[in-house]
Amino acid sequence: MQVETLKDVLHWTQEFHRCLADCMQSCVDQSDSERVKLLLKYLAEHEEKLEAVIGKFEKSASENILNTWCYEYFDQHPIIRHKLADCPFSELETDEIISEVTHLHSQVIELYRYLSDRAETESSKELLVELADLEKHEAMRMVHSANRLQDM
């Protein structure tokens, strides 16, 4: 996917969450561990919800903001390449799954922070900060809930 504008970044983020949800869901039946299955189901549902929330950001943002160029980030930092279909979540333990998901989300958060630091308009900066905060909050929420599952 060619990412040049903030609208493209939002589409890419939705695709990221969709791919991650699909990958986790496909790994549920491959795992022998009930805890892993429960965790993957929970995380997949959460990723689907995040995909929908990101879509709402696009609908509520102005066209001027969405059409803001941001290609220089991707010239300097190749976009996060997910080989999520190859990610063996079903072969990982719950703590390893949490660690991998946290790592993936931290890359998205870093993308938003980088772009917000370089945003030329206040409205673009506000959108990107809000998106970074959302991703950070949701990642923390997922980890907290996943840790509660491990305590069971």
Coordinates of N, CA, C and O in Angstrom, one line a residue:
M1 N 0.8 -1.2 0.0 CA 0.0 0.0 0.0 C 0.9 1.2 0.0 O 1.8 1.4 0.8
Q2 N 0.6 2.1 -0.9 CA 1.4 3.4 -1.0 C 0.7 4.4 0.0 O -0.4 4.7 -0.1
V3 N 1.6 4.8 0.9 CA 1.1 5.8 1.9 C 1.7 7.1 1.7 O 2.9 7.3 1.8
E4 N 0.8 8.1 1.4 CA 1.3 9.5 1.1 C 0.6 10.5 2.0 O 1.2 11.6 2.2
T5 N -0.6 10.3 2.3 CA -1.4 11.3 3.1 C -1.9 10.7 4.4 O -1.8 9.5 4.6
L6 N -2.4 11.6 5.3 CA -3.0 11.1 6.5 C -4.1 10.1 6.3 O -4.3 9.2 7.1
K7 N -4.9 10.4 5.3 CA -6.0 9.5 4.9 C -5.4 8.1 4.6 O -6.0 7.1 5.1
D8 N -4.3 8.0 3.9 CA -3.7 6.7 3.6 C -3.2 6.1 4.9 O -3.2 4.9 5.1
V9 N -2.6 6.9 5.9 CA -2.2 6.4 7.1 C -3.3 5.7 7.9 O -3.2 4.6 8.5
L10 N -4.5 6.4 7.9 CA -5.7 5.8 8.6 C -6.1 4.5 7.9 O -6.4 3.6 8.6
H11 N -6.1 4.5 6.6 CA -6.4 3.2 5.9 C -5.4 2.1 6.2 O -5.8 1.0 6.5
W12 N -4.2 2.5 6.2 CA -3.1 1.5 6.6 C -3.3 1.0 8.0 O -3.2 -0.2 8.2
T13 N -3.7 1.9 8.9 CA -3.9 1.5 10.3 C -5.1 0.5 10.4 O -5.0 -0.5 11.1
Q14 N -6.1 0.9 9.7 CA -7.3 0.0 9.7 C -6.9 -1.4 9.1 O -7.3 -2.4 9.7
E15 N -6.1 -1.4 8.1 CA -5.7 -2.7 7.5 C -4.8 -3.4 8.5 O -4.9 -4.7 8.6
F16 N -3.9 -2.7 9.2 CA -3.1 -3.4 10.2 C -3.9 -4.1 11.2 O -3.7 -5.2 11.5
H17 N -4.9 -3.4 11.8 CA -5.8 -4.0 12.8 C -6.6 -5.1 12.2 O -6.8 -6.2 12.9
R18 N -7.1 -5.0 11.0 CA -7.8 -6.1 10.4 C -7.0 -7.3 10.2 O -7.4 -8.4 10.5
C19 N -5.8 -7.1 9.6 CA -4.8 -8.3 9.4 C -4.5 -8.9 10.7 O -4.4 -10.2 10.8
L20 N -4.2 -8.1 11.7 CA -3.8 -8.7 13.0 C -5.0 -9.5 13.6 O -4.8 -10.6 14.1
A21 N -6.2 -9.0 13.5 CA -7.4 -9.7 14.0 C -7.6 -11.0 13.2 O -7.8 -12.1 13.8
D22 N -7.5 -10.9 11.9 CA -7.6 -12.2 11.1 C -6.6 -13.2 11.4 O -6.9 -14.4 11.5
C23 N -5.3 -12.8 11.6 CA -4.3 -13.7 11.9 C -4.5 -14.4 13.3 O -4.4 -15.6 13.4
M24 N -4.9 -13.6 14.2 CA -5.2 -14.2 15.6 C -6.4 -15.1 15.5 O -6.3 -16.2 16.1
Q25 N -7.4 -14.7 14.8 CA -8.6 -15.6 14.7 C -8.2 -16.9 14.0 O -8.7 -18.0 14.4
S26 N -7.4 -16.9 13.0 CA -7.0 -18.1 12.3 C -6.1 -19.0 13.2 O -6.1 -20.2 12.9
C27 N -5.5 -18.4 14.1 CA -4.6 -19.2 15.0 C -5.3 -19.9 16.2 O -4.8 -20.8 16.8
V28 N -6.5 -19.4 16.4 CA -7.3 -19.9 17.6 C -7.4 -21.5 17.5 O -7.2 -22.2 18.4
D29 N -7.9 -22.0 16.3 CA -8.1 -23.4 16.2 C -6.8 -24.2 16.1 O -6.9 -25.4 16.3
Q30 N -5.7 -23.5 15.9 CA -4.4 -24.3 15.8 C -3.8 -24.5 17.1 O -2.8 -25.3 17.2
S31 N -4.2 -23.8 18.1 CA -3.6 -23.9 19.4 C -4.2 -25.1 20.3 O -5.4 -25.3 20.2
D32 N -3.3 -25.7 21.1 CA -3.8 -26.7 22.0 C -4.1 -26.1 23.3 O -4.8 -26.8 24.1
S33 N -3.7 -24.9 23.6 CA -3.9 -24.3 24.9 C -5.2 -23.5 25.0 O -5.4 -22.6 24.1
E34 N -6.0 -23.8 26.0 CA -7.3 -23.0 26.1 C -7.0 -21.6 26.5 O -7.7 -20.7 26.0
R35 N -5.9 -21.3 27.3 CA -5.6 -19.9 27.6 C -5.2 -19.2 26.3 O -5.6 -18.0 26.2
V36 N -4.4 -19.8 25.5 CA -4.0 -19.1 24.3 C -5.2 -18.9 23.4 O -5.4 -17.8 22.8
K37 N -6.1 -19.8 23.3 CA -7.3 -19.7 22.5 C -8.1 -18.5 23.0 O -8.6 -17.6 22.2
L38 N -8.3 -18.4 24.3 CA -9.1 -17.3 24.9 C -8.4 -16.0 24.7 O -9.1 -15.0 24.3
L39 N -7.1 -16.0 24.8 CA -6.4 -14.7 24.6 C -6.5 -14.3 23.2 O -6.8 -13.1 22.9
L40 N -6.3 -15.2 22.2 CA -6.4 -14.8 20.8 C -7.8 -14.4 20.4 O -7.9 -13.4 19.7
K41 N -8.8 -15.0 21.0 CA -10.2 -14.6 20.7 C -10.4 -13.1 21.2 O -10.9 -12.3 20.5
Y42 N -9.9 -12.9 22.4 CA -10.1 -11.6 23.0 C -9.3 -10.5 22.2 O -9.9 -9.5 21.8
L43 N -8.1 -10.8 21.9 CA -7.3 -9.8 21.1 C -7.8 -9.6 19.7 O -7.8 -8.5 19.2
A44 N -8.3 -10.6 19.1 CA -8.9 -10.5 17.7 C -10.1 -9.6 17.8 O -10.3 -8.7 16.9
E45 N -11.0 -9.8 18.8 CA -12.2 -8.9 18.9 C -11.7 -7.5 19.2 O -12.3 -6.5 18.6
H46 N -10.7 -7.3 20.0 CA -10.2 -5.9 20.3 C -9.7 -5.3 19.1 O -9.9 -4.1 18.8
E47 N -8.9 -6.0 18.3 CA -8.4 -5.4 17.0 C -9.5 -5.0 16.1 O -9.4 -4.0 15.4
E48 N -10.5 -5.8 16.0 CA -11.7 -5.5 15.1 C -12.3 -4.2 15.6 O -12.7 -3.3 14.8
K49 N -12.4 -4.0 16.9 CA -13.0 -2.8 17.4 C -12.1 -1.6 17.1 O -12.6 -0.5 16.8
L50 N -10.8 -1.8 17.2 CA -9.9 -0.7 16.9 C -10.0 -0.3 15.4 O -9.9 0.9 15.1
E51 N -10.1 -1.3 14.6 CA -10.3 -1.0 13.1 C -11.5 -0.1 12.9 O -11.5 0.9 12.2
A52 N -12.6 -0.4 13.6 CA -13.8 0.4 13.5 C -13.6 1.8 14.0 O -14.1 2.8 13.4
V53 N -13.0 1.9 15.1 CA -12.7 3.2 15.7 C -11.9 4.1 14.8 O -12.2 5.3 14.6
I54 N -10.9 3.5 14.2 CA -10.0 4.3 13.3 C -10.9 4.8 12.1 O -10.7 5.9 11.6
G55 N -11.8 3.9 11.6 CA -12.7 4.3 10.6 C -13.5 5.5 10.9 O -13.8 6.4 10.1
K56 N -13.9 5.6 12.2 CA -14.7 6.8 12.7 C -13.9 8.1 12.7 O -14.4 9.1 12.4
F57 N -12.6 7.9 12.9 CA -11.7 9.1 12.9 C -11.7 9.7 11.5 O -11.7 10.9 11.3
E58 N -11.6 8.8 10.5 CA -11.6 9.3 9.1 C -12.9 10.0 8.8 O -12.9 11.0 8.1
K59 N -14.0 9.4 9.2 CA -15.3 10.1 8.9 C -15.5 11.4 9.5 O -16.1 12.3 9.0
S60 N -14.9 11.6 10.7 CA -15.1 12.8 11.4 C -14.0 13.9 11.1 O -14.2 15.1 11.4
A61 N -12.9 13.5 10.5 CA -11.8 14.5 10.2 C -12.1 15.2 8.9 O -12.8 14.7 8.0
S62 N -11.7 16.5 8.8 CA -11.9 17.3 7.6 C -11.0 16.8 6.5 O -10.0 16.1 6.7
E63 N -11.5 17.0 5.3 CA -10.7 16.6 4.1 C -9.3 17.3 4.1 O -8.4 16.7 3.6
N64 N -9.2 18.6 4.6 CA -7.9 19.2 4.6 C -6.9 18.5 5.4 O -5.8 18.4 5.1
I65 N -7.4 18.0 6.6 CA -6.5 17.2 7.5 C -6.1 15.9 6.8 O -5.0 15.5 6.7
L66 N -7.1 15.2 6.3 CA -6.9 13.9 5.7 C -6.0 14.0 4.4 O -5.3 13.0 4.2
N67 N -6.0 15.1 3.8 CA -5.2 15.2 2.6 C -3.8 15.8 2.9 O -3.0 16.1 2.0
T68 N -3.4 15.9 4.1 CA -2.1 16.3 4.5 C -1.1 15.3 4.1 O -1.2 14.1 4.4
W69 N 0.0 15.8 3.4 CA 1.0 14.9 3.0 C 1.9 14.4 4.1 O 2.3 15.2 5.0
C70 N 2.4 13.2 4.1 CA 3.2 12.7 5.2 C 4.2 11.6 4.6 O 4.7 10.8 5.3
Y71 N 4.5 11.7 3.4 CA 5.3 10.7 2.7 C 6.8 10.7 3.2 O 7.4 9.7 3.1
E72 N 7.3 11.8 3.7 CA 8.7 11.8 4.1 C 9.0 10.8 5.1 O 10.1 10.2 5.2
Y73 N 8.1 10.5 6.0 CA 8.3 9.5 7.0 C 8.6 8.1 6.4 O 9.6 7.4 6.7
F74 N 7.9 7.8 5.4 CA 8.0 6.5 4.7 C 9.2 6.5 3.8 O 9.7 5.4 3.5
D75 N 9.7 7.6 3.4 CA 10.9 7.6 2.6 C 12.1 7.3 3.5 O 13.0 6.6 3.1
Q76 N 12.0 7.7 4.8 CA 13.1 7.5 5.7 C 12.9 6.2 6.6 O 13.9 5.7 7.0
H77 N 11.7 5.8 6.8 CA 11.4 4.7 7.6 C 10.4 3.8 6.8 O 9.3 4.1 6.8
P78 N 10.9 2.7 6.3 CA 10.0 1.8 5.5 C 8.8 1.5 6.4 O 9.0 1.2 7.6
I79 N 7.6 1.5 5.9 CA 6.4 1.3 6.7 C 6.5 -0.1 7.3 O 7.2 -1.0 6.8
I80 N 5.9 -0.2 8.4 CA 6.0 -1.5 9.2 C 5.4 -2.6 8.3 O 4.3 -2.5 7.9
R81 N 6.3 -3.5 8.0 CA 5.8 -4.6 7.2 C 5.3 -5.8 8.1 O 6.1 -6.2 8.9
H82 N 4.1 -6.1 7.9 CA 3.6 -7.2 8.7 C 3.6 -8.5 7.9 O 3.1 -8.5 6.8
K83 N 4.1 -9.4 8.5 CA 3.9 -10.8 7.9 C 3.1 -11.5 8.9 O 3.4 -12.6 9.4
L84 N 1.9 -10.9 9.2 CA 1.1 -11.4 10.2 C 0.5 -12.8 9.9 O 0.3 -13.6 10.8
A85 N 0.3 -13.0 8.6 CA -0.2 -14.4 8.2 C 0.9 -15.4 8.6 O 0.5 -16.6 8.9
D86 N 2.1 -15.0 8.7 CA 3.2 -16.0 9.0 C 3.5 -16.0 10.5 O 4.3 -16.8 11.0
C87 N 2.9 -15.1 11.3 CA 3.1 -15.0 12.7 C 2.5 -16.2 13.4 O 1.3 -16.4 13.3
P88 N 3.3 -17.0 14.1 CA 2.7 -18.2 14.7 C 2.2 -18.0 16.1 O 2.6 -18.6 17.1
F89 N 1.1 -17.2 16.2 CA 0.5 -16.9 17.5 C 0.1 -18.2 18.2 O 0.2 -18.3 19.4
S90 N -0.3 -19.2 17.4 CA -0.8 -20.5 18.0 C 0.4 -21.3 18.7 O 0.1 -22.1 19.5
E91 N 1.6 -21.0 18.3 CA 2.8 -21.7 18.8 C 3.4 -20.9 20.0 O 4.3 -21.4 20.6
L92 N 2.9 -19.8 20.3 CA 3.4 -18.9 21.4 C 2.7 -19.1 22.7 O 1.5 -19.5 22.7
E93 N 3.4 -18.8 23.8 CA 2.7 -18.8 25.1 C 2.0 -17.5 25.2 O 2.3 -16.5 24.5
T94 N 1.1 -17.3 26.2 CA 0.4 -16.1 26.3 C 1.2 -14.9 26.5 O 1.0 -13.8 26.0
D95 N 2.3 -15.0 27.4 CA 3.2 -13.8 27.6 C 3.9 -13.5 26.3 O 4.2 -12.3 26.1
E96 N 4.2 -14.4 25.5 CA 4.9 -14.1 24.2 C 4.0 -13.4 23.2 O 4.3 -12.5 22.5
I97 N 2.7 -13.9 23.2 CA 1.7 -13.2 22.4 C 1.5 -11.8 22.8 O 1.5 -10.9 22.0
I98 N 1.4 -11.5 24.1 CA 1.2 -10.2 24.6 C 2.4 -9.3 24.2 O 2.3 -8.2 23.8
S99 N 3.6 -9.9 24.4 CA 4.8 -9.1 24.0 C 4.8 -8.8 22.5 O 5.2 -7.6 22.1
E100 N 4.5 -9.7 21.7 CA 4.5 -9.5 20.2 C 3.4 -8.4 19.8 O 3.7 -7.5 19.1
V101 N 2.2 -8.5 20.4 CA 1.2 -7.6 20.1 C 1.6 -6.2 20.6 O 1.4 -5.2 19.9
T102 N 2.2 -6.1 21.8 CA 2.6 -4.8 22.3 C 3.7 -4.2 21.4 O 3.6 -3.0 21.2
H103 N 4.6 -5.0 20.9 CA 5.6 -4.5 20.0 C 5.0 -4.0 18.7 O 5.4 -2.9 18.3
L104 N 4.1 -4.7 18.2 CA 3.4 -4.2 16.9 C 2.7 -2.9 17.2 O 2.8 -2.0 16.4
H105 N 2.0 -2.8 18.3 CA 1.2 -1.6 18.6 C 2.2 -0.4 18.9 O 1.9 0.7 18.5
S106 N 3.3 -0.7 19.5 CA 4.3 0.4 19.8 C 4.8 1.0 18.5 O 5.1 2.2 18.4
Q107 N 4.9 0.2 17.4 CA 5.4 0.7 16.1 C 4.3 1.7 15.5 O 4.7 2.7 14.9
V108 N 3.1 1.3 15.7 CA 2.0 2.2 15.2 C 2.0 3.5 16.0 O 1.9 4.6 15.4
I109 N 2.2 3.4 17.3 CA 2.2 4.6 18.2 C 3.4 5.5 17.8 O 3.2 6.7 17.7
E110 N 4.5 4.9 17.5 CA 5.7 5.6 17.1 C 5.5 6.3 15.8 O 5.9 7.5 15.6
L111 N 4.8 5.7 14.9 CA 4.4 6.3 13.6 C 3.6 7.6 13.8 O 3.9 8.7 13.3
Y112 N 2.6 7.5 14.6 CA 1.7 8.6 14.9 C 2.5 9.7 15.6 O 2.3 10.9 15.4
R113 N 3.3 9.4 16.6 CA 4.1 10.4 17.3 C 5.0 11.1 16.4 O 5.2 12.3 16.4
Y114 N 5.7 10.3 15.5 CA 6.6 10.9 14.6 C 5.9 11.9 13.7 O 6.3 13.1 13.5
L115 N 4.8 11.5 13.1 CA 4.0 12.4 12.3 C 3.4 13.6 13.0 O 3.4 14.7 12.4
S116 N 3.0 13.4 14.2 CA 2.5 14.6 15.0 C 3.6 15.6 15.3 O 3.3 16.8 15.3
D117 N 4.8 15.1 15.6 CA 5.9 16.0 15.8 C 6.3 16.9 14.6 O 6.8 18.0 14.8
R118 N 5.9 16.4 13.4 CA 6.3 17.1 12.2 C 5.0 17.7 11.5 O 5.2 18.3 10.4
A119 N 3.9 17.6 12.1 CA 2.7 18.2 11.5 C 2.8 19.7 11.4 O 3.3 20.3 12.3
E120 N 2.4 20.2 10.3 CA 2.5 21.6 10.0 C 1.3 22.4 10.5 O 1.4 23.6 10.8
T121 N 0.2 21.8 10.6 CA -1.0 22.5 11.1 C -1.4 21.9 12.5 O -1.2 20.7 12.8
E122 N -2.0 22.8 13.3 CA -2.5 22.4 14.6 C -3.5 21.3 14.6 O -3.5 20.4 15.4
S123 N -4.4 21.4 13.6 CA -5.5 20.4 13.5 C -4.9 19.0 13.1 O -5.4 18.0 13.6
S124 N -3.9 18.9 12.3 CA -3.3 17.7 11.9 C -2.6 17.1 13.1 O -2.7 15.9 13.4
K125 N -1.9 18.0 13.8 CA -1.2 17.5 15.0 C -2.1 17.0 16.1 O -1.9 15.9 16.7
E126 N -3.3 17.7 16.3 CA -4.3 17.2 17.2 C -4.8 15.8 16.9 O -5.0 14.9 17.7
L127 N -5.1 15.6 15.6 CA -5.6 14.3 15.1 C -4.6 13.2 15.4 O -4.9 12.1 15.9
L128 N -3.3 13.5 15.1 CA -2.3 12.5 15.2 C -2.0 12.2 16.7 O -1.8 11.0 17.1
V129 N -2.0 13.2 17.5 CA -1.8 13.0 19.0 C -3.0 12.2 19.5 O -2.8 11.2 20.3
E130 N -4.2 12.5 19.1 CA -5.4 11.7 19.5 C -5.3 10.3 19.1 O -5.6 9.3 19.9
L131 N -4.8 10.0 17.9 CA -4.7 8.6 17.4 C -3.6 7.9 18.2 O -3.7 6.7 18.6
A132 N -2.5 8.6 18.5 CA -1.4 8.0 19.2 C -1.9 7.6 20.6 O -1.6 6.5 21.2
D133 N -2.6 8.5 21.2 CA -3.2 8.3 22.6 C -4.1 7.1 22.6 O -4.1 6.3 23.5
L134 N -5.0 7.1 21.5 CA -5.9 6.0 21.4 C -5.2 4.6 21.3 O -5.5 3.7 22.1
E135 N -4.2 4.6 20.5 CA -3.4 3.3 20.3 C -2.7 2.9 21.6 O -2.7 1.8 22.0
K136 N -2.2 3.9 22.3 CA -1.4 3.7 23.5 C -2.4 3.2 24.6 O -2.2 2.2 25.3
H137 N -3.5 3.8 24.7 CA -4.5 3.5 25.7 C -5.1 2.1 25.5 O -5.2 1.3 26.4
E138 N -5.4 1.8 24.2 CA -6.0 0.5 23.9 C -4.9 -0.6 24.0 O -5.3 -1.7 24.4
A139 N -3.7 -0.4 23.7 CA -2.6 -1.4 23.9 C -2.5 -1.7 25.4 O -2.4 -2.8 25.8
M140 N -2.5 -0.6 26.2 CA -2.4 -0.8 27.7 C -3.6 -1.6 28.2 O -3.5 -2.5 29.0
R141 N -4.8 -1.3 27.7 CA -6.0 -2.0 28.1 C -5.9 -3.5 27.7 O -6.3 -4.3 28.5
M142 N -5.5 -3.7 26.5 CA -5.3 -5.1 26.0 C -4.4 -5.9 27.0 O -4.6 -7.0 27.4
V143 N -3.2 -5.3 27.3 CA -2.2 -5.9 28.1 C -2.8 -6.2 29.5 O -2.7 -7.3 30.1
H144 N -3.5 -5.2 30.0 CA -4.1 -5.3 31.4 C -5.1 -6.5 31.4 O -5.1 -7.3 32.3
S145 N -6.0 -6.5 30.4 CA -7.0 -7.6 30.3 C -6.3 -8.9 30.1 O -6.8 -10.0 30.7
A146 N -5.3 -9.0 29.3 CA -4.6 -10.2 29.0 C -3.9 -10.7 30.2 O -3.9 -11.9 30.5
N147 N -3.4 -9.8 31.0 CA -2.7 -10.2 32.3 C -3.7 -10.8 33.3 O -3.4 -11.7 34.0
R148 N -4.9 -10.2 33.3 CA -6.0 -10.7 34.2 C -6.3 -12.2 33.7 O -6.6 -13.0 34.6
L149 N -6.3 -12.4 32.4 CA -6.6 -13.8 31.9 C -5.6 -14.7 32.4 O -5.9 -15.9 32.8
Q150 N -4.3 -14.3 32.5 CA -3.3 -15.2 32.9 C -3.4 -15.5 34.4 O -3.0 -16.6 34.9
D151 N -4.0 -14.6 35.2 CA -4.2 -14.8 36.6 C -5.2 -15.8 36.9 O -5.3 -16.3 38.0
M152 N -6.1 -16.1 35.9 CA -7.2 -17.1 36.1 C -6.6 -18.5 36.3 O -5.7 -18.9 35.9

